Coordinates of C-alpha atoms and ligand atoms in Angstrom, one line a residue:
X1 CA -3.2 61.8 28.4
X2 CA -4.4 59.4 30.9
X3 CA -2.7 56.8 32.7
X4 CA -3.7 53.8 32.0
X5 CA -4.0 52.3 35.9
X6 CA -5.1 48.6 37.2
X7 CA -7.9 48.6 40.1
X8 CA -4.7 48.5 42.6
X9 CA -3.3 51.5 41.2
X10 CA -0.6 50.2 39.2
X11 CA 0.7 52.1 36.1
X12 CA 1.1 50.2 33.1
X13 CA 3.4 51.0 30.7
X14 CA 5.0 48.2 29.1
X15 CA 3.3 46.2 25.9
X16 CA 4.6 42.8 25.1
X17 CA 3.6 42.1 21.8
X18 CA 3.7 38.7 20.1
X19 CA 4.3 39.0 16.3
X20 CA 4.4 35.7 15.0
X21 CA 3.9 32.0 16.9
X22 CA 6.2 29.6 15.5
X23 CA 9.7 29.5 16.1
X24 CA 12.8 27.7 14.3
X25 CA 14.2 25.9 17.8
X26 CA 12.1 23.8 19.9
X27 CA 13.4 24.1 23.6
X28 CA 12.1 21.0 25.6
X29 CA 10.7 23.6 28.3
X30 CA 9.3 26.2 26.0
X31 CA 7.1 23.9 23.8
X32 CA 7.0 20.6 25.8
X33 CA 5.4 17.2 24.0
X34 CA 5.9 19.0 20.7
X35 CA 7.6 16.9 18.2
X36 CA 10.5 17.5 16.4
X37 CA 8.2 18.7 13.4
X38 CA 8.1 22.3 12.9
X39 CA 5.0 24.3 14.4
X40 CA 2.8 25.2 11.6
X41 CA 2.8 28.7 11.6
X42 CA -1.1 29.9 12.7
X43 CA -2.8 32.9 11.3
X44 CA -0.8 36.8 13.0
X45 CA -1.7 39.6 13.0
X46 CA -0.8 41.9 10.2
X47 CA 2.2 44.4 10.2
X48 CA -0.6 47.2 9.6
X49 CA -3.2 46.1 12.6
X50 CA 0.1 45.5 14.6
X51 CA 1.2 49.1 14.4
X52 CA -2.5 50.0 14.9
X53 CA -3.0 48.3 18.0
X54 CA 0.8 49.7 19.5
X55 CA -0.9 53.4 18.2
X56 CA -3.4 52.6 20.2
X57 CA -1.3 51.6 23.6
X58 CA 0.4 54.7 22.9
X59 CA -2.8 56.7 23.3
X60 CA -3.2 55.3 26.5
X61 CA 0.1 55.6 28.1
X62 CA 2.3 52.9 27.2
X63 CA 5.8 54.0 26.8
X64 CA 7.8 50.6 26.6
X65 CA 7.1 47.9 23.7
X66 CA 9.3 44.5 23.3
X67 CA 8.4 42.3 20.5
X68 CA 8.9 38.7 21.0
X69 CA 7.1 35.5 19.6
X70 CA 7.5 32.2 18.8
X71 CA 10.5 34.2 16.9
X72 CA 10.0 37.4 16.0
X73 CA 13.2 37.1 13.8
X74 CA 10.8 34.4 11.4
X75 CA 8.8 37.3 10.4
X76 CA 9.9 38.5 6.9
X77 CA 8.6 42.2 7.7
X78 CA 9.8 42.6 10.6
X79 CA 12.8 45.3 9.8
X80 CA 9.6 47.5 8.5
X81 CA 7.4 46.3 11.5
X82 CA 9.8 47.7 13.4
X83 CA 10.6 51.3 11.8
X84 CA 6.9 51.8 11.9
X85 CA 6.8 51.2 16.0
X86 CA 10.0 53.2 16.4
X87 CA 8.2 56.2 14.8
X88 CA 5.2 55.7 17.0
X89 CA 5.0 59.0 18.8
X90 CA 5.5 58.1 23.1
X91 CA 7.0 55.2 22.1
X92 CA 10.2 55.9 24.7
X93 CA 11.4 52.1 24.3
X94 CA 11.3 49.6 22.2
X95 CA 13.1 46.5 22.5
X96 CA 13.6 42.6 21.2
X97 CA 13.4 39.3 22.6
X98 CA 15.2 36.5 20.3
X99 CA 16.6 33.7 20.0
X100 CA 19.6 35.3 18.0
X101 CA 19.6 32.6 15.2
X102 CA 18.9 35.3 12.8
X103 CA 20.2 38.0 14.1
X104 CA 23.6 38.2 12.5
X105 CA 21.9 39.3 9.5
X106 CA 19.2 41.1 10.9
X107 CA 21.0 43.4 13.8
X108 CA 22.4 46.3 11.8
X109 CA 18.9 46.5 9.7
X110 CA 17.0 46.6 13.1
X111 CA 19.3 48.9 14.7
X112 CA 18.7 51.2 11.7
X113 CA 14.9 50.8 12.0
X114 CA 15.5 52.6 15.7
X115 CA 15.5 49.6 17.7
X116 CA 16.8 50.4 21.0
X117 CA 17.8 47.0 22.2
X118 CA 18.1 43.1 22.4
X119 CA 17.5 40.5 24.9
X120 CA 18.8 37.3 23.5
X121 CA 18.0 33.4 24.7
X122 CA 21.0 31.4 25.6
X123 CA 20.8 28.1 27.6
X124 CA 24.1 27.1 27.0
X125 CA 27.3 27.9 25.7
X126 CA 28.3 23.9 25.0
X127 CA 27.1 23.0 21.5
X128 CA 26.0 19.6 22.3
X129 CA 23.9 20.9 25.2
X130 CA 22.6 23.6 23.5
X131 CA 21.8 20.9 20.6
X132 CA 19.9 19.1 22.7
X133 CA 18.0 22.0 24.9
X134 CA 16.8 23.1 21.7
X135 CA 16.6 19.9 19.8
X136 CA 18.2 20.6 17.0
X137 CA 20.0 24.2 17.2
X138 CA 23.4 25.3 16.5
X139 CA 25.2 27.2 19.4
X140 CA 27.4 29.3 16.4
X141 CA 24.3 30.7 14.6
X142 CA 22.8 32.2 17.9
X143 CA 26.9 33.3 19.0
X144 CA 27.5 35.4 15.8
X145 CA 23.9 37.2 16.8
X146 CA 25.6 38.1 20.0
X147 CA 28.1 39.7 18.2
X148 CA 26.2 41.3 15.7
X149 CA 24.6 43.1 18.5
X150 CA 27.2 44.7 20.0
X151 CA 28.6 45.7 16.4
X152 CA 25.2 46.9 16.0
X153 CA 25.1 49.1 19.0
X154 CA 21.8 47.1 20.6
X155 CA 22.9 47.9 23.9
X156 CA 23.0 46.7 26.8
X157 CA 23.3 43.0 25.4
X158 CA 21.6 41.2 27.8
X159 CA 21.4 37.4 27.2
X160 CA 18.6 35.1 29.4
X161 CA 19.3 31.9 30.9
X162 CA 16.6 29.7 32.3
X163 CA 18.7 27.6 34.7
X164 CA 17.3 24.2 34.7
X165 CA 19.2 21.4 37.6
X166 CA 21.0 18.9 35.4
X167 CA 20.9 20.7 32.2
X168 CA 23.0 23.7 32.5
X169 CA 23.2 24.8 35.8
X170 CA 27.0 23.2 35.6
X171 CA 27.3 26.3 33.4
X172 CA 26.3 28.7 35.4
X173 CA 29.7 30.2 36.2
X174 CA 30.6 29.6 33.1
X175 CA 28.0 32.6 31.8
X176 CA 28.6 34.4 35.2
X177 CA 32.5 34.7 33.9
X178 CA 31.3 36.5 31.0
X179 CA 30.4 39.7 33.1
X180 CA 33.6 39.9 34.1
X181 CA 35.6 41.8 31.6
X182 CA 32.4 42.6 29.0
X183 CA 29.9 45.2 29.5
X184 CA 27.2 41.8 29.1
X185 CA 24.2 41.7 30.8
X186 CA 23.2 38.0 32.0
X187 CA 19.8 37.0 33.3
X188 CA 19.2 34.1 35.4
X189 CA 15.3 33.2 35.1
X190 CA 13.4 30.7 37.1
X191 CA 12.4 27.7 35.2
X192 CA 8.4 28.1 35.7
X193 CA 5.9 25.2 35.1
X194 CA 4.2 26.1 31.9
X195 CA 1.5 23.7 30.1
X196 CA 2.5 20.3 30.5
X197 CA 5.7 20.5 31.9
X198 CA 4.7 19.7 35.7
X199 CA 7.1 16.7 35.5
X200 CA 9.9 18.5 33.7
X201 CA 9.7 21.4 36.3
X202 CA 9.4 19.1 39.1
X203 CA 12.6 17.8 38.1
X204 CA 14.4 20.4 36.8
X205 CA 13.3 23.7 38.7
X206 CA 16.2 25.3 40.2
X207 CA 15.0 28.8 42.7
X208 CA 17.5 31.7 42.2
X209 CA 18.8 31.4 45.8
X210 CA 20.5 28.6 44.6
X211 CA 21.5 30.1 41.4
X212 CA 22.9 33.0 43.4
X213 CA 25.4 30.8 45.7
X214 CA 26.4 29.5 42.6
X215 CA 27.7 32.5 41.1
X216 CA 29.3 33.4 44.7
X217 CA 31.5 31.5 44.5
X218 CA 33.4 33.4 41.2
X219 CA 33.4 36.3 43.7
X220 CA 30.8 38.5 46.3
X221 CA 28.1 39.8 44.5
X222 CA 27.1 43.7 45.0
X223 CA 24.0 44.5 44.6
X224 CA 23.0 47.7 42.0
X225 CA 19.6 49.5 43.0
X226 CA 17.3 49.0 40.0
X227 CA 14.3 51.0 37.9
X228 CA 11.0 48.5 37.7
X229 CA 10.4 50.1 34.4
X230 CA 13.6 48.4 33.1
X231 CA 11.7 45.4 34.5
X232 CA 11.9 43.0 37.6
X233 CA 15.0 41.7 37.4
X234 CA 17.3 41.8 41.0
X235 CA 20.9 43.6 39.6
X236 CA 24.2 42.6 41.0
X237 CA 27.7 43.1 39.9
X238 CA 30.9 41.6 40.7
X239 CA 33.2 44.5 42.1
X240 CA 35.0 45.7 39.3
X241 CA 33.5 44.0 36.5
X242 CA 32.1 45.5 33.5
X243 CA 28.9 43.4 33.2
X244 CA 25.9 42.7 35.4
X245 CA 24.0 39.6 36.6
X246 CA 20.0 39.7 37.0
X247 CA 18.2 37.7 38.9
X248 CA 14.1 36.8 38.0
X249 CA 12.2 35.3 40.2
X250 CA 8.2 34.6 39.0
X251 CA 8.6 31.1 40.8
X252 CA 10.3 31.9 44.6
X253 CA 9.5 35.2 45.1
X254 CA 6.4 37.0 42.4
X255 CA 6.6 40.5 41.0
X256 CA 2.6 40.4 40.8
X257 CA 2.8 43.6 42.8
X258 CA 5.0 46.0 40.7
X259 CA 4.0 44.1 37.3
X260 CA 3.6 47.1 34.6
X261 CA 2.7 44.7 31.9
X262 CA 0.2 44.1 29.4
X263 CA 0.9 41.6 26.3
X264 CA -0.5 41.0 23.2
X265 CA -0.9 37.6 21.5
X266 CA -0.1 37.5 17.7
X267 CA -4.0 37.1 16.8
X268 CA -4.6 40.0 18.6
X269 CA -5.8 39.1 22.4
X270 CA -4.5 41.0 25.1
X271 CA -3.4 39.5 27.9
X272 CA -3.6 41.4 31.7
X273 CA -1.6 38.7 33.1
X274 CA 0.7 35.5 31.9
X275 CA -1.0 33.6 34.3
X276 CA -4.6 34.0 33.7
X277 CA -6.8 32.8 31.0
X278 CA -8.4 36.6 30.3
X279 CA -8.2 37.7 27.5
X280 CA -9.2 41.0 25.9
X281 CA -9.7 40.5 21.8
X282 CA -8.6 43.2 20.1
X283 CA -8.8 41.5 16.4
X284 CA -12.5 42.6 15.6
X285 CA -11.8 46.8 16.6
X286 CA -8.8 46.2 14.9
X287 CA -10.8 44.6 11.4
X288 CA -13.2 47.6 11.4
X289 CA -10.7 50.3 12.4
X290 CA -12.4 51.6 15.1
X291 CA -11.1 53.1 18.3
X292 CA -9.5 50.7 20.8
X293 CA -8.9 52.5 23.9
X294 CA -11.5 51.3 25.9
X295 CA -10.1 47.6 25.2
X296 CA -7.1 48.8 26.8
X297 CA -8.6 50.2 29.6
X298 CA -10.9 47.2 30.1
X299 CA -7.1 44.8 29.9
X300 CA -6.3 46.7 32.9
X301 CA -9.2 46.6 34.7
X302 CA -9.2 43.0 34.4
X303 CA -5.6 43.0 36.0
X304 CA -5.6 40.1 38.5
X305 CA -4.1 41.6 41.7
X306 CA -1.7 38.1 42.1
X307 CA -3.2 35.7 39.9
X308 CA -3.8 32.6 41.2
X309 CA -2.9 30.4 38.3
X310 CA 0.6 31.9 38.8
X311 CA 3.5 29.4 40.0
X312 CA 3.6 30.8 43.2
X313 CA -0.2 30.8 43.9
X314 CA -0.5 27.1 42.4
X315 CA 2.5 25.9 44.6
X316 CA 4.3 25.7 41.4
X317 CA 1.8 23.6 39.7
X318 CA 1.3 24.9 36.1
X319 CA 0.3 27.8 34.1
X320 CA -2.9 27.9 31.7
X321 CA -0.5 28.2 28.3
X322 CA 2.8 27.2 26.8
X323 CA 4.8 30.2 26.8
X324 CA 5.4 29.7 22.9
X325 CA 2.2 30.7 22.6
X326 CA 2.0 33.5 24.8
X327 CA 5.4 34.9 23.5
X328 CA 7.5 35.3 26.6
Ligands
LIG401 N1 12.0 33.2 20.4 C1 12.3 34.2 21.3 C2 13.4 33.8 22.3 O1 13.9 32.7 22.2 O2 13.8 34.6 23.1 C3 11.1 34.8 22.1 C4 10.1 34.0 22.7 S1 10.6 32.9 24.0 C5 9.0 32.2 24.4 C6 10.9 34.1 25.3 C7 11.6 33.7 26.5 O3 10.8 32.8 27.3 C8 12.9 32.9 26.3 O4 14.0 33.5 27.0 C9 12.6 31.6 26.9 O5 13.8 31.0 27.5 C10 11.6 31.9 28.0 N2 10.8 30.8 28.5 C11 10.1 29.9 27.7 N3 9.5 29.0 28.5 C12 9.9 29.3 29.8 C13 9.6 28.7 31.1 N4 8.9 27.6 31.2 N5 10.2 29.2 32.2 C14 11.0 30.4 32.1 N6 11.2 31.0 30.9 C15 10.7 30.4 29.8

């Protein structure tokens, strides 16, 4: 089978794939200006053209999937969804991004399905902050998914903070603390200026360097050596703990270089690069069943090398799309 490469030679591997757009919490910096109404959910992709386009990423060398959303928890198939990727022959990895609202329910099924893995959202671990990041959530619900995910054996847990100055990063070694005596894996992201956010980010963006110190000072960090499929996180440990802390960096310092992605929007576009407007639509191949490698191979073509929309080409000014949209 071919690889599927990028002009520059990078090998993709990894399919993001949205499978639904709305979500049940509405984090100021995920879905800025949004009210406190619920998203009306917009017309997805099926579970069957789902499968058919991950077939057809298969086919041309992807190895890795993650579903994410809006929630990928909301969708009602999703156990199924997910048994049907697992079986997808090349399919190495497949792993989730959620919110963990749902997922004390929802863990053992998945697991079952073959999922490998979870990557769980987690701001905060005060309820009222937590409240109030997500307008409306409960801490507990998202807790107990946690939980149910270890029980489930969806490991490594890894949880993802966006660090945000004066809204949680007085919690930062509060979450760093959890590595120390549980095999937890927490991820420290750069806040990045999405759609209509440049105020918010201007106020709130925090770069990991500073994040870092931070966590110094529970005790020296080591750094681990790490595996870009696994993605482009920057692994450290504190000596003798049993958990790790990651460090992303798409604002201070880009991964354009070694970025293996592709995503896929819930109506079906393909998308080379968060950053960039390009889109690839799958949906129409995908209504008449026909074959969609090409598409693929055109996604990758398209590949920016280091698109300039991106935070760190723009300064930090703003991306083309809310990343609710996108699906992280
Ligand atoms: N609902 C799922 C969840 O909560 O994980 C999946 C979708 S959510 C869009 C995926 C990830 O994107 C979350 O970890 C969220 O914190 C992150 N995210 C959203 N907006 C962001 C921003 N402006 N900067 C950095 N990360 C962001």
């Amino acid at each position: 089978m071919a690889a599927l490469l990028d002009p520059l030679g990078r090998r993709l591997e990894y399919l993001r794939v949205s499978v639904v757009d709305s979500c049940n919490l509405r984090c100021f910096y995920c879905r800025p200006g949004e009210s406190c109404k619920p998203r009306e959910a917009q017309t997805v992709l099926s579970r069957d053209k789902i499968v058919q386009a991950v077939r057809g990423a298969a086919d041309v060398g992807i190895r890795k999937v993650r579903l994410t959303g809006g929630e990928p928890l909301l969708r009602s198939d999703i156990v199924g969804l997910t048994a049907q990727i697992a079986a997808i022959p090349g399919i190495e990895d497949l792993s989730l991004t959620t919110n963990g609202t749902r997922l004390a329910q929802l863990a053992a099924p998945l697991a079952e399905a073959g999922l490998k893995r979870v990557n769980i959202s987690l701001d905060s671990l005060d309820g009222r902050n937590f409240r109030e990041i997500t307008r409306g959530g409960r801490l507990k619900a998202t807790l107990a998914g946690i939980e149910a995910a270890f029980v489930a054996g969806l490991l490594p847990v890894k949880i993802n903070m966006v660090v945000m100055k004066g809204v949680n990063d007085h919690e930062v070694i509060n979450f760093a603390r959890l590595t120390l005596d549980r095999d937890i894996h927490i991820r420290f992201i750069e806040y990045m200026p999405m759609l209509g956010q440049e105020e918010t980010w201007q106020r709130h963006y925090l770069p990991s360097s500073e994040i870092m110190s931070l966590c110094s000072t529970v005790a020296p960090l080591v750094g681990l050596t790490g595996d870009n499929f696994y993605g482009p996180a920057r692994n450290f440990c504190f000596e003798d703990a049993t958990g790790r802390l990651g460090f992303i960096t798409p604002v201070s310092q880009h991964f354009c270089a070694q970025c293996n992605r592709l995503r896929l929007t819930s109506n079906g576009r393909l998308k080379p690069c968060l950053f960039s407007d390009v889109e690839v639509d799958l949906l129409p191949a995908l209504q008449k069943g026909e074959n969609i490698q090409l598409l693929y191979h055109e996604a990758a073509r398209l590949k920016p090398a280091f698109s300039e929309t991106s935070p760190a080409a723009l300064g930090a000014s703003c991306g083309p799309r809310g990343m609710v949209e996108i699906g992280g």
